[in-house]
Amino acid sequence: GAVVSQHPSRVICKSGTSVKIECRSLDFQATTMFWYRQFPKKSLMLMATSNEGSKATYEQGVEKDKFLINHASLTLSTLTVTSAHPEDSSFYICSARDLRGGENTEAFFGQGTRLTVV
Amino acid sequence: AQKVTQAQTEISVVEKEDVTLDCVYETRDTTYYLFWYKQPPSGELVFLIRRNSFDEQNEISGRYSWNFQKSTSSFNFTITASQVVDSAVYFCALSPFYGQNFVFGPGTRLSVLP
């Protein structure tokens, strides 16, 4: 399957600082990238959908000013958690898909980033 | 509205036992895709299978098999002769045929004991 690389895999930051998480599709062009958040022992919750070159579409209840998403190229999307607080500590995971053909393909997932805000 | 239900929150089996993970879905779409993903303790999601709504044939891949019953909106996953390495959280997911939305079930945590 295709490879999606997410970096960093783990990050610890101080409260009030910002953290950037990168999601790269290594061997295909991702027209659409998705960002999910996963709480311990819970399912994946979609935070936002980003299409290359467009503004991200955020799910209800997700603060777009806090979770900044950029999808400037077909191989890279970034999620920046701004002014992080302990409650932002979570597992964040991205997925990438090439939807140019219209028909849905499987989504390929990054390895995830475990964010701990202290 | 789309919804995926995995009624089994946690399952424990002893190695070599067979185990079936249930998945029931709801959708108003007539065409759609169903998926299974595995999430081992390391956290990454591993793709296992994609099945479109036109194809109700059961599929077998090694020790894994899937039973798709459109009449009951179920897409169950069976692991035969389970192994300790099968211990993980397994997610069933639903996606429209066209479009971007991807709905995950709550997951089933499988523990295979030696």
JSON list of C-alpha atoms in Angstrom, two decimals:
[
{"chain": "A", "resi": 1, "resn": "GLY", "atom": "CA", "xyz": [0.00, 0.00, 0.00]},
{"chain": "A", "resi": 2, "resn": "ALA", "atom": "CA", "xyz": [0.88, 3.64, -0.26]},
{"chain": "A", "resi": 3, "resn": "VAL", "atom": "CA", "xyz": [2.99, 5.27, 2.42]},
{"chain": "A", "resi": 4, "resn": "VAL", "atom": "CA", "xyz": [2.00, 8.21, 4.55]},
{"chain": "A", "resi": 5, "resn": "SER", "atom": "CA", "xyz": [4.63, 9.58, 6.87]},
{"chain": "A", "resi": 6, "resn": "GLN", "atom": "CA", "xyz": [3.63, 11.56, 9.93]},
{"chain": "A", "resi": 7, "resn": "HIS", "atom": "CA", "xyz": [6.13, 13.46, 12.01]},
{"chain": "A", "resi": 8, "resn": "PRO", "atom": "CA", "xyz": [6.86, 13.68, 14.88]},
{"chain": "A", "resi": 9, "resn": "SER", "atom": "CA", "xyz": [5.60, 10.45, 16.38]},
{"chain": "A", "resi": 10, "resn": "ARG", "atom": "CA", "xyz": [5.77, 11.86, 19.88]},
{"chain": "A", "resi": 11, "resn": "VAL", "atom": "CA", "xyz": [6.04, 15.39, 21.16]},
{"chain": "A", "resi": 12, "resn": "ILE", "atom": "CA", "xyz": [5.95, 16.95, 24.58]},
{"chain": "A", "resi": 13, "resn": "CYS", "atom": "CA", "xyz": [5.45, 20.67, 24.79]},
{"chain": "A", "resi": 14, "resn": "LYS", "atom": "CA", "xyz": [4.83, 23.29, 27.40]},
{"chain": "A", "resi": 15, "resn": "SER", "atom": "CA", "xyz": [1.43, 24.80, 27.88]},
{"chain": "A", "resi": 16, "resn": "GLY", "atom": "CA", "xyz": [1.02, 27.91, 25.76]},
{"chain": "A", "resi": 17, "resn": "THR", "atom": "CA", "xyz": [3.39, 26.90, 23.00]},
{"chain": "A", "resi": 18, "resn": "SER", "atom": "CA", "xyz": [2.50, 25.78, 19.49]},
{"chain": "A", "resi": 19, "resn": "VAL", "atom": "CA", "xyz": [3.22, 22.43, 17.93]},
{"chain": "A", "resi": 20, "resn": "LYS", "atom": "CA", "xyz": [3.32, 21.55, 14.24]},
{"chain": "A", "resi": 21, "resn": "ILE", "atom": "CA", "xyz": [2.60, 18.05, 12.97]},
{"chain": "A", "resi": 22, "resn": "GLU", "atom": "CA", "xyz": [3.46, 17.09, 9.42]},
{"chain": "A", "resi": 23, "resn": "CYS", "atom": "CA", "xyz": [1.74, 14.54, 7.22]},
{"chain": "A", "resi": 24, "resn": "ARG", "atom": "CA", "xyz": [3.40, 13.54, 3.96]},
{"chain": "A", "resi": 25, "resn": "SER", "atom": "CA", "xyz": [2.28, 11.18, 1.24]},
{"chain": "A", "resi": 26, "resn": "LEU", "atom": "CA", "xyz": [5.51, 9.63, 0.03]},
{"chain": "A", "resi": 27, "resn": "ASP", "atom": "CA", "xyz": [4.55, 7.77, -3.10]},
{"chain": "A", "resi": 28, "resn": "PHE", "atom": "CA", "xyz": [1.30, 9.26, -4.29]},
{"chain": "A", "resi": 29, "resn": "GLN", "atom": "CA", "xyz": [-0.38, 12.62, -4.60]},
{"chain": "A", "resi": 30, "resn": "ALA", "atom": "CA", "xyz": [-2.93, 13.25, -1.91]},
{"chain": "A", "resi": 31, "resn": "THR", "atom": "CA", "xyz": [-5.67, 15.53, -3.11]},
{"chain": "A", "resi": 32, "resn": "THR", "atom": "CA", "xyz": [-7.36, 15.24, 0.23]},
{"chain": "A", "resi": 33, "resn": "MET", "atom": "CA", "xyz": [-5.96, 14.83, 3.70]},
{"chain": "A", "resi": 34, "resn": "PHE", "atom": "CA", "xyz": [-7.90, 14.19, 6.87]},
{"chain": "A", "resi": 35, "resn": "TRP", "atom": "CA", "xyz": [-6.93, 14.94, 10.43]},
{"chain": "A", "resi": 36, "resn": "TYR", "atom": "CA", "xyz": [-8.28, 12.84, 13.24]},
{"chain": "A", "resi": 37, "resn": "ARG", "atom": "CA", "xyz": [-8.01, 12.96, 16.98]},
{"chain": "A", "resi": 38, "resn": "GLN", "atom": "CA", "xyz": [-8.18, 9.86, 19.10]},
{"chain": "A", "resi": 39, "resn": "PHE", "atom": "CA", "xyz": [-8.74, 9.90, 22.83]},
{"chain": "A", "resi": 40, "resn": "PRO", "atom": "CA", "xyz": [-7.53, 6.92, 24.90]},
{"chain": "A", "resi": 41, "resn": "LYS", "atom": "CA", "xyz": [-9.52, 3.80, 24.14]},
{"chain": "A", "resi": 42, "resn": "LYS", "atom": "CA", "xyz": [-11.80, 5.71, 21.82]},
{"chain": "A", "resi": 43, "resn": "SER", "atom": "CA", "xyz": [-12.42, 5.78, 18.12]},
{"chain": "A", "resi": 44, "resn": "LEU", "atom": "CA", "xyz": [-11.05, 8.27, 15.64]},
{"chain": "A", "resi": 45, "resn": "MET", "atom": "CA", "xyz": [-12.84, 11.58, 15.57]},
{"chain": "A", "resi": 46, "resn": "LEU", "atom": "CA", "xyz": [-12.57, 13.54, 12.35]},
{"chain": "A", "resi": 47, "resn": "MET", "atom": "CA", "xyz": [-11.34, 17.05, 13.02]},
{"chain": "A", "resi": 48, "resn": "ALA", "atom": "CA", "xyz": [-11.03, 18.48, 9.55]},
{"chain": "A", "resi": 49, "resn": "THR", "atom": "CA", "xyz": [-10.72, 17.73, 5.88]},
{"chain": "A", "resi": 50, "resn": "SER", "atom": "CA", "xyz": [-8.28, 19.59, 3.70]},
{"chain": "A", "resi": 51, "resn": "ASN", "atom": "CA", "xyz": [-8.05, 19.70, -0.05]},
{"chain": "A", "resi": 52, "resn": "GLU", "atom": "CA", "xyz": [-4.84, 20.79, -1.68]},
{"chain": "A", "resi": 53, "resn": "GLY", "atom": "CA", "xyz": [-4.80, 24.51, -2.22]},
{"chain": "A", "resi": 54, "resn": "SER", "atom": "CA", "xyz": [-8.05, 25.15, -0.36]},
{"chain": "A", "resi": 55, "resn": "LYS", "atom": "CA", "xyz": [-9.03, 26.08, 3.15]},
{"chain": "A", "resi": 56, "resn": "ALA", "atom": "CA", "xyz": [-9.73, 23.18, 5.42]},
{"chain": "A", "resi": 57, "resn": "THR", "atom": "CA", "xyz": [-13.26, 22.21, 6.34]},
{"chain": "A", "resi": 58, "resn": "TYR", "atom": "CA", "xyz": [-13.61, 21.73, 10.08]},
{"chain": "A", "resi": 59, "resn": "GLU", "atom": "CA", "xyz": [-16.05, 19.47, 11.84]},
{"chain": "A", "resi": 60, "resn": "GLN", "atom": "CA", "xyz": [-18.52, 20.95, 14.25]},
{"chain": "A", "resi": 61, "resn": "GLY", "atom": "CA", "xyz": [-16.97, 21.75, 17.58]},
{"chain": "A", "resi": 62, "resn": "VAL", "atom": "CA", "xyz": [-13.38, 21.91, 16.32]},
{"chain": "A", "resi": 63, "resn": "GLU", "atom": "CA", "xyz": [-11.78, 25.32, 16.77]},
{"chain": "A", "resi": 64, "resn": "LYS", "atom": "CA", "xyz": [-10.22, 26.32, 13.48]},
{"chain": "A", "resi": 65, "resn": "ASP", "atom": "CA", "xyz": [-8.15, 29.05, 15.11]},
{"chain": "A", "resi": 66, "resn": "LYS", "atom": "CA", "xyz": [-6.66, 26.56, 17.49]},
{"chain": "A", "resi": 67, "resn": "PHE", "atom": "CA", "xyz": [-6.03, 23.75, 15.04]},
{"chain": "A", "resi": 68, "resn": "LEU", "atom": "CA", "xyz": [-4.51, 25.37, 11.98]},
{"chain": "A", "resi": 69, "resn": "ILE", "atom": "CA", "xyz": [-4.37, 23.15, 8.92]},
{"chain": "A", "resi": 70, "resn": "ASN", "atom": "CA", "xyz": [-2.37, 23.86, 5.82]},
{"chain": "A", "resi": 71, "resn": "HIS", "atom": "CA", "xyz": [-2.38, 21.72, 2.68]},
{"chain": "A", "resi": 72, "resn": "ALA", "atom": "CA", "xyz": [-0.13, 23.65, 0.37]},
{"chain": "A", "resi": 73, "resn": "SER", "atom": "CA", "xyz": [0.98, 20.79, -1.84]},
{"chain": "A", "resi": 74, "resn": "LEU", "atom": "CA", "xyz": [-0.24, 17.42, -3.02]},
{"chain": "A", "resi": 75, "resn": "THR", "atom": "CA", "xyz": [2.17, 15.66, -0.71]},
{"chain": "A", "resi": 76, "resn": "LEU", "atom": "CA", "xyz": [2.15, 17.68, 2.50]},
{"chain": "A", "resi": 77, "resn": "SER", "atom": "CA", "xyz": [-0.39, 18.80, 5.04]},
{"chain": "A", "resi": 78, "resn": "THR", "atom": "CA", "xyz": [0.39, 20.28, 8.43]},
{"chain": "A", "resi": 79, "resn": "LEU", "atom": "CA", "xyz": [-1.63, 20.58, 11.61]},
{"chain": "A", "resi": 80, "resn": "THR", "atom": "CA", "xyz": [-0.52, 23.25, 14.05]},
{"chain": "A", "resi": 81, "resn": "VAL", "atom": "CA", "xyz": [-1.91, 23.15, 17.57]},
{"chain": "A", "resi": 82, "resn": "THR", "atom": "CA", "xyz": [-1.67, 26.73, 18.72]},
{"chain": "A", "resi": 83, "resn": "SER", "atom": "CA", "xyz": [-1.36, 27.81, 22.34]},
{"chain": "A", "resi": 84, "resn": "ALA", "atom": "CA", "xyz": [-1.54, 24.21, 23.43]},
{"chain": "A", "resi": 85, "resn": "HIS", "atom": "CA", "xyz": [-3.16, 23.29, 26.72]},
{"chain": "A", "resi": 86, "resn": "PRO", "atom": "CA", "xyz": [-3.11, 20.02, 28.65]},
{"chain": "A", "resi": 87, "resn": "GLU", "atom": "CA", "xyz": [-6.57, 19.17, 27.34]},
{"chain": "A", "resi": 88, "resn": "ASP", "atom": "CA", "xyz": [-5.12, 19.14, 23.82]},
{"chain": "A", "resi": 89, "resn": "SER", "atom": "CA", "xyz": [-3.03, 16.13, 24.79]},
{"chain": "A", "resi": 90, "resn": "SER", "atom": "CA", "xyz": [-4.15, 13.34, 22.53]},
{"chain": "A", "resi": 91, "resn": "PHE", "atom": "CA", "xyz": [-3.20, 11.06, 19.66]},
{"chain": "A", "resi": 92, "resn": "TYR", "atom": "CA", "xyz": [-3.47, 12.85, 16.32]},
{"chain": "A", "resi": 93, "resn": "ILE", "atom": "CA", "xyz": [-3.51, 10.88, 13.10]},
{"chain": "A", "resi": 94, "resn": "CYS", "atom": "CA", "xyz": [-3.67, 11.95, 9.50]},
{"chain": "A", "resi": 95, "resn": "SER", "atom": "CA", "xyz": [-4.84, 10.10, 6.45]},
{"chain": "A", "resi": 96, "resn": "ALA", "atom": "CA", "xyz": [-4.36, 10.83, 2.79]},
{"chain": "A", "resi": 97, "resn": "ARG", "atom": "CA", "xyz": [-6.38, 9.92, -0.27]},
{"chain": "A", "resi": 98, "resn": "ASP", "atom": "CA", "xyz": [-6.21, 10.62, -3.97]},
{"chain": "A", "resi": 99, "resn": "LEU", "atom": "CA", "xyz": [-9.79, 11.37, -4.93]},
{"chain": "A", "resi": 100, "resn": "ARG", "atom": "CA", "xyz": [-9.20, 12.76, -8.39]},
{"chain": "A", "resi": 101, "resn": "GLY", "atom": "CA", "xyz": [-10.78, 9.71, -9.98]},
{"chain": "A", "resi": 102, "resn": "GLY", "atom": "CA", "xyz": [-13.95, 10.32, -8.00]},
{"chain": "A", "resi": 103, "resn": "GLU", "atom": "CA", "xyz": [-14.42, 6.81, -6.73]},
{"chain": "A", "resi": 104, "resn": "ASN", "atom": "CA", "xyz": [-13.27, 6.32, -3.19]},
{"chain": "A", "resi": 105, "resn": "THR", "atom": "CA", "xyz": [-10.06, 4.50, -2.57]},
{"chain": "A", "resi": 106, "resn": "GLU", "atom": "CA", "xyz": [-8.82, 3.28, 0.76]},
{"chain": "A", "resi": 107, "resn": "ALA", "atom": "CA", "xyz": [-7.37, 5.92, 3.02]},
{"chain": "A", "resi": 108, "resn": "PHE", "atom": "CA", "xyz": [-3.75, 5.51, 4.02]},
{"chain": "A", "resi": 109, "resn": "PHE", "atom": "CA", "xyz": [-2.88, 6.59, 7.50]},
{"chain": "A", "resi": 110, "resn": "GLY", "atom": "CA", "xyz": [0.16, 8.11, 9.06]},
{"chain": "A", "resi": 111, "resn": "GLN", "atom": "CA", "xyz": [1.77, 6.58, 12.11]},
{"chain": "A", "resi": 112, "resn": "GLY", "atom": "CA", "xyz": [0.11, 9.09, 14.39]},
{"chain": "A", "resi": 113, "resn": "THR", "atom": "CA", "xyz": [1.51, 11.72, 16.76]},
{"chain": "A", "resi": 114, "resn": "ARG", "atom": "CA", "xyz": [1.15, 11.46, 20.49]},
{"chain": "A", "resi": 115, "resn": "LEU", "atom": "CA", "xyz": [1.01, 14.99, 21.85]},
{"chain": "A", "resi": 116, "resn": "THR", "atom": "CA", "xyz": [1.50, 15.63, 25.53]},
{"chain": "A", "resi": 117, "resn": "VAL", "atom": "CA", "xyz": [1.11, 19.15, 26.82]},
{"chain": "A", "resi": 118, "resn": "VAL", "atom": "CA", "xyz": [2.60, 19.77, 30.25]},
{"chain": "B", "resi": 1, "resn": "ALA", "atom": "CA", "xyz": [-26.87, 9.78, 8.51]},
{"chain": "B", "resi": 2, "resn": "GLN", "atom": "CA", "xyz": [-24.11, 7.21, 8.47]},
{"chain": "B", "resi": 3, "resn": "LYS", "atom": "CA", "xyz": [-23.19, 5.14, 11.47]},
{"chain": "B", "resi": 4, "resn": "VAL", "atom": "CA", "xyz": [-21.00, 2.17, 12.24]},
{"chain": "B", "resi": 5, "resn": "THR", "atom": "CA", "xyz": [-21.57, 0.02, 15.30]},
{"chain": "B", "resi": 6, "resn": "GLN", "atom": "CA", "xyz": [-19.14, -2.48, 16.75]},
{"chain": "B", "resi": 7, "resn": "ALA", "atom": "CA", "xyz": [-21.01, -3.95, 19.65]},
{"chain": "B", "resi": 8, "resn": "GLN", "atom": "CA", "xyz": [-18.03, -5.80, 21.12]},
{"chain": "B", "resi": 9, "resn": "THR", "atom": "CA", "xyz": [-15.90, -3.37, 23.06]},
{"chain": "B", "resi": 10, "resn": "GLU", "atom": "CA", "xyz": [-13.31, -5.91, 24.13]},
{"chain": "B", "resi": 11, "resn": "ILE", "atom": "CA", "xyz": [-12.73, -9.56, 23.34]},
{"chain": "B", "resi": 12, "resn": "SER", "atom": "CA", "xyz": [-10.21, -11.94, 24.88]},
{"chain": "B", "resi": 13, "resn": "VAL", "atom": "CA", "xyz": [-9.38, -15.28, 23.36]},
{"chain": "B", "resi": 14, "resn": "VAL", "atom": "CA", "xyz": [-6.69, -17.86, 23.83]},
{"chain": "B", "resi": 15, "resn": "GLU", "atom": "CA", "xyz": [-4.20, -18.36, 21.07]},
{"chain": "B", "resi": 16, "resn": "LYS", "atom": "CA", "xyz": [-5.39, -20.63, 18.24]},
{"chain": "B", "resi": 17, "resn": "GLU", "atom": "CA", "xyz": [-9.02, -19.90, 18.89]},
{"chain": "B", "resi": 18, "resn": "ASP", "atom": "CA", "xyz": [-11.15, -18.44, 16.13]},
{"chain": "B", "resi": 19, "resn": "VAL", "atom": "CA", "xyz": [-12.71, -15.05, 16.78]},
{"chain": "B", "resi": 20, "resn": "THR", "atom": "CA", "xyz": [-15.31, -12.99, 14.94]},
{"chain": "B", "resi": 21, "resn": "LEU", "atom": "CA", "xyz": [-15.55, -9.23, 15.21]},
{"chain": "B", "resi": 22, "resn": "ASP", "atom": "CA", "xyz": [-18.95, -7.81, 14.44]},
{"chain": "B", "resi": 23, "resn": "CYS", "atom": "CA", "xyz": [-19.70, -4.68, 12.42]},
{"chain": "B", "resi": 24, "resn": "VAL", "atom": "CA", "xyz": [-23.13, -3.29, 11.65]},
{"chain": "B", "resi": 25, "resn": "TYR", "atom": "CA", "xyz": [-23.58, -0.15, 9.63]},
{"chain": "B", "resi": 26, "resn": "GLU", "atom": "CA", "xyz": [-26.28, 2.32, 8.70]},
{"chain": "B", "resi": 27, "resn": "THR", "atom": "CA", "xyz": [-26.37, 4.35, 5.53]},
{"chain": "B", "resi": 28, "resn": "ARG", "atom": "CA", "xyz": [-28.93, 5.76, 3.14]},
{"chain": "B", "resi": 29, "resn": "ASP", "atom": "CA", "xyz": [-26.51, 5.47, 0.25]},
{"chain": "B", "resi": 30, "resn": "THR", "atom": "CA", "xyz": [-27.13, 2.69, -2.23]},
{"chain": "B", "resi": 31, "resn": "THR", "atom": "CA", "xyz": [-23.44, 2.50, -3.09]},
{"chain": "B", "resi": 32, "resn": "TYR", "atom": "CA", "xyz": [-20.72, 2.65, -0.52]},
{"chain": "B", "resi": 33, "resn": "TYR", "atom": "CA", "xyz": [-17.46, 1.14, 0.69]},
{"chain": "B", "resi": 34, "resn": "LEU", "atom": "CA", "xyz": [-16.72, -0.77, 3.85]},
{"chain": "B", "resi": 35, "resn": "PHE", "atom": "CA", "xyz": [-13.30, -1.12, 5.41]},
{"chain": "B", "resi": 36, "resn": "TRP", "atom": "CA", "xyz": [-11.51, -2.85, 8.23]},
{"chain": "B", "resi": 37, "resn": "TYR", "atom": "CA", "xyz": [-8.41, -1.36, 9.84]},
{"chain": "B", "resi": 38, "resn": "LYS", "atom": "CA", "xyz": [-6.13, -2.74, 12.52]},
{"chain": "B", "resi": 39, "resn": "GLN", "atom": "CA", "xyz": [-4.53, -0.49, 15.12]},
{"chain": "B", "resi": 40, "resn": "PRO", "atom": "CA", "xyz": [-1.73, -2.26, 17.03]},
{"chain": "B", "resi": 41, "resn": "PRO", "atom": "CA", "xyz": [-0.38, -0.82, 20.29]},
{"chain": "B", "resi": 42, "resn": "SER", "atom": "CA", "xyz": [2.10, 1.31, 18.34]},
{"chain": "B", "resi": 43, "resn": "GLY", "atom": "CA", "xyz": [-0.84, 3.38, 17.08]},
{"chain": "B", "resi": 44, "resn": "GLU", "atom": "CA", "xyz": [-0.66, 3.31, 13.32]},
{"chain": "B", "resi": 45, "resn": "LEU", "atom": "CA", "xyz": [-3.70, 2.19, 11.36]},
{"chain": "B", "resi": 46, "resn": "VAL", "atom": "CA", "xyz": [-3.14, -0.77, 9.11]},
{"chain": "B", "resi": 47, "resn": "PHE", "atom": "CA", "xyz": [-5.47, -1.27, 6.18]},
{"chain": "B", "resi": 48, "resn": "LEU", "atom": "CA", "xyz": [-6.96, -4.75, 6.01]},
{"chain": "B", "resi": 49, "resn": "ILE", "atom": "CA", "xyz": [-9.73, -4.73, 3.43]},
{"chain": "B", "resi": 50, "resn": "ARG", "atom": "CA", "xyz": [-12.02, -2.58, 1.32]},
{"chain": "B", "resi": 51, "resn": "ARG", "atom": "CA", "xyz": [-15.30, -3.96, 0.05]},
{"chain": "B", "resi": 52, "resn": "ASN", "atom": "CA", "xyz": [-17.77, -2.17, -2.19]},
{"chain": "B", "resi": 53, "resn": "SER", "atom": "CA", "xyz": [-21.49, -2.54, -1.72]},
{"chain": "B", "resi": 54, "resn": "PHE", "atom": "CA", "xyz": [-21.92, -4.28, -5.08]},
{"chain": "B", "resi": 55, "resn": "ASP", "atom": "CA", "xyz": [-19.80, -7.20, -4.06]},
{"chain": "B", "resi": 56, "resn": "GLU", "atom": "CA", "xyz": [-21.27, -9.49, -1.43]},
{"chain": "B", "resi": 57, "resn": "GLN", "atom": "CA", "xyz": [-18.84, -12.31, -1.99]},
{"chain": "B", "resi": 58, "resn": "ASN", "atom": "CA", "xyz": [-17.07, -13.39, 1.12]},
{"chain": "B", "resi": 59, "resn": "GLU", "atom": "CA", "xyz": [-13.33, -12.90, 1.08]},
{"chain": "B", "resi": 60, "resn": "ILE", "atom": "CA", "xyz": [-10.55, -14.89, 2.60]},
{"chain": "B", "resi": 61, "resn": "SER", "atom": "CA", "xyz": [-6.98, -13.75, 3.01]},
{"chain": "B", "resi": 62, "resn": "GLY", "atom": "CA", "xyz": [-4.85, -16.18, 4.93]},
{"chain": "B", "resi": 63, "resn": "ARG", "atom": "CA", "xyz": [-6.25, -16.43, 8.44]},
{"chain": "B", "resi": 64, "resn": "TYR", "atom": "CA", "xyz": [-8.58, -13.50, 7.84]},
{"chain": "B", "resi": 65, "resn": "SER", "atom": "CA", "xyz": [-12.04, -13.73, 6.34]},
{"chain": "B", "resi": 66, "resn": "TRP", "atom": "CA", "xyz": [-14.86, -11.28, 5.91]},
{"chain": "B", "resi": 67, "resn": "ASN", "atom": "CA", "xyz": [-18.59, -11.89, 5.67]},
{"chain": "B", "resi": 68, "resn": "PHE", "atom": "CA", "xyz": [-20.60, -9.13, 4.03]},
{"chain": "B", "resi": 69, "resn": "GLN", "atom": "CA", "xyz": [-24.36, -9.42, 4.39]},
{"chain": "B", "resi": 70, "resn": "LYS", "atom": "CA", "xyz": [-26.08, -6.49, 2.78]},
{"chain": "B", "resi": 71, "resn": "SER", "atom": "CA", "xyz": [-29.49, -7.72, 3.93]},
{"chain": "B", "resi": 72, "resn": "THR", "atom": "CA", "xyz": [-28.48, -7.28, 7.56]},
{"chain": "B", "resi": 73, "resn": "SER", "atom": "CA", "xyz": [-26.06, -4.39, 6.98]},
{"chain": "B", "resi": 74, "resn": "SER", "atom": "CA", "xyz": [-23.24, -6.34, 8.51]},
{"chain": "B", "resi": 75, "resn": "PHE", "atom": "CA", "xyz": [-19.58, -6.76, 7.60]},
{"chain": "B", "resi": 76, "resn": "ASN", "atom": "CA", "xyz": [-18.08, -9.19, 10.07]},
{"chain": "B", "resi": 77, "resn": "PHE", "atom": "CA", "xyz": [-14.43, -10.10, 10.34]},
{"chain": "B", "resi": 78, "resn": "THR", "atom": "CA", "xyz": [-13.14, -13.50, 11.43]},
{"chain": "B", "resi": 79, "resn": "ILE", "atom": "CA", "xyz": [-9.62, -14.39, 12.45]},
{"chain": "B", "resi": 80, "resn": "THR", "atom": "CA", "xyz": [-8.93, -18.09, 12.32]},
{"chain": "B", "resi": 81, "resn": "ALA", "atom": "CA", "xyz": [-6.35, -19.67, 14.61]},
{"chain": "B", "resi": 82, "resn": "SER", "atom": "CA", "xyz": [-5.64, -16.38, 16.34]},
{"chain": "B", "resi": 83, "resn": "GLN", "atom": "CA", "xyz": [-2.12, -15.43, 17.32]},
{"chain": "B", "resi": 84, "resn": "VAL", "atom": "CA", "xyz": [-0.74, -13.11, 19.97]},
{"chain": "B", "resi": 85, "resn": "VAL", "atom": "CA", "xyz": [0.32, -10.69, 17.23]},
{"chain": "B", "resi": 86, "resn": "ASP", "atom": "CA", "xyz": [-3.32, -10.26, 16.33]},
{"chain": "B", "resi": 87, "resn": "SER", "atom": "CA", "xyz": [-3.83, -8.34, 19.57]},
{"chain": "B", "resi": 88, "resn": "ALA", "atom": "CA", "xyz": [-4.93, -4.86, 18.55]},
{"chain": "B", "resi": 89, "resn": "VAL", "atom": "CA", "xyz": [-7.91, -2.60, 18.19]},
{"chain": "B", "resi": 90, "resn": "TYR", "atom": "CA", "xyz": [-9.89, -3.29, 15.06]},
{"chain": "B", "resi": 91, "resn": "PHE", "atom": "CA", "xyz": [-11.98, -0.60, 13.41]},
{"chain": "B", "resi": 92, "resn": "CYS", "atom": "CA", "xyz": [-14.75, -1.05, 10.89]},
{"chain": "B", "resi": 93, "resn": "ALA", "atom": "CA", "xyz": [-15.40, 1.99, 8.69]},
{"chain": "B", "resi": 94, "resn": "LEU", "atom": "CA", "xyz": [-17.89, 3.17, 6.11]},
{"chain": "B", "resi": 95, "resn": "SER", "atom": "CA", "xyz": [-17.42, 5.57, 3.22]},
{"chain": "B", "resi": 96, "resn": "PRO", "atom": "CA", "xyz": [-19.68, 6.77, 0.42]},
{"chain": "B", "resi": 97, "resn": "PHE", "atom": "CA", "xyz": [-18.84, 5.53, -3.05]},
{"chain": "B", "resi": 98, "resn": "TYR", "atom": "CA", "xyz": [-18.10, 9.06, -4.08]},
{"chain": "B", "resi": 99, "resn": "GLY", "atom": "CA", "xyz": [-17.16, 11.69, -1.59]},
{"chain": "B", "resi": 100, "resn": "GLN", "atom": "CA", "xyz": [-14.82, 12.13, 1.24]},
{"chain": "B", "resi": 101, "resn": "ASN", "atom": "CA", "xyz": [-16.61, 11.25, 4.42]},
{"chain": "B", "resi": 102, "resn": "PHE", "atom": "CA", "xyz": [-15.19, 8.32, 6.34]},
{"chain": "B", "resi": 103, "resn": "VAL", "atom": "CA", "xyz": [-17.06, 7.07, 9.40]},
{"chain": "B", "resi": 104, "resn": "PHE", "atom": "CA", "xyz": [-15.33, 4.81, 11.90]},
{"chain": "B", "resi": 105, "resn": "GLY", "atom": "CA", "xyz": [-16.92, 2.46, 14.35]},
{"chain": "B", "resi": 106, "resn": "PRO", "atom": "CA", "xyz": [-15.91, 2.64, 18.01]},
{"chain": "B", "resi": 107, "resn": "GLY", "atom": "CA", "xyz": [-13.45, -0.23, 17.61]},
{"chain": "B", "resi": 108, "resn": "THR", "atom": "CA", "xyz": [-13.08, -3.64, 19.20]},
{"chain": "B", "resi": 109, "resn": "ARG", "atom": "CA", "xyz": [-10.06, -4.34, 21.35]},
{"chain": "B", "resi": 110, "resn": "LEU", "atom": "CA", "xyz": [-8.89, -7.90, 20.77]},
{"chain": "B", "resi": 111, "resn": "SER", "atom": "CA", "xyz": [-6.53, -9.55, 23.20]},
{"chain": "B", "resi": 112, "resn": "VAL", "atom": "CA", "xyz": [-5.07, -12.88, 22.22]},
{"chain": "B", "resi": 113, "resn": "LEU", "atom": "CA", "xyz": [-3.56, -14.63, 25.20]},
{"chain": "B", "resi": 114, "resn": "PRO", "atom": "CA", "xyz": [-0.74, -17.16, 24.89]}
]
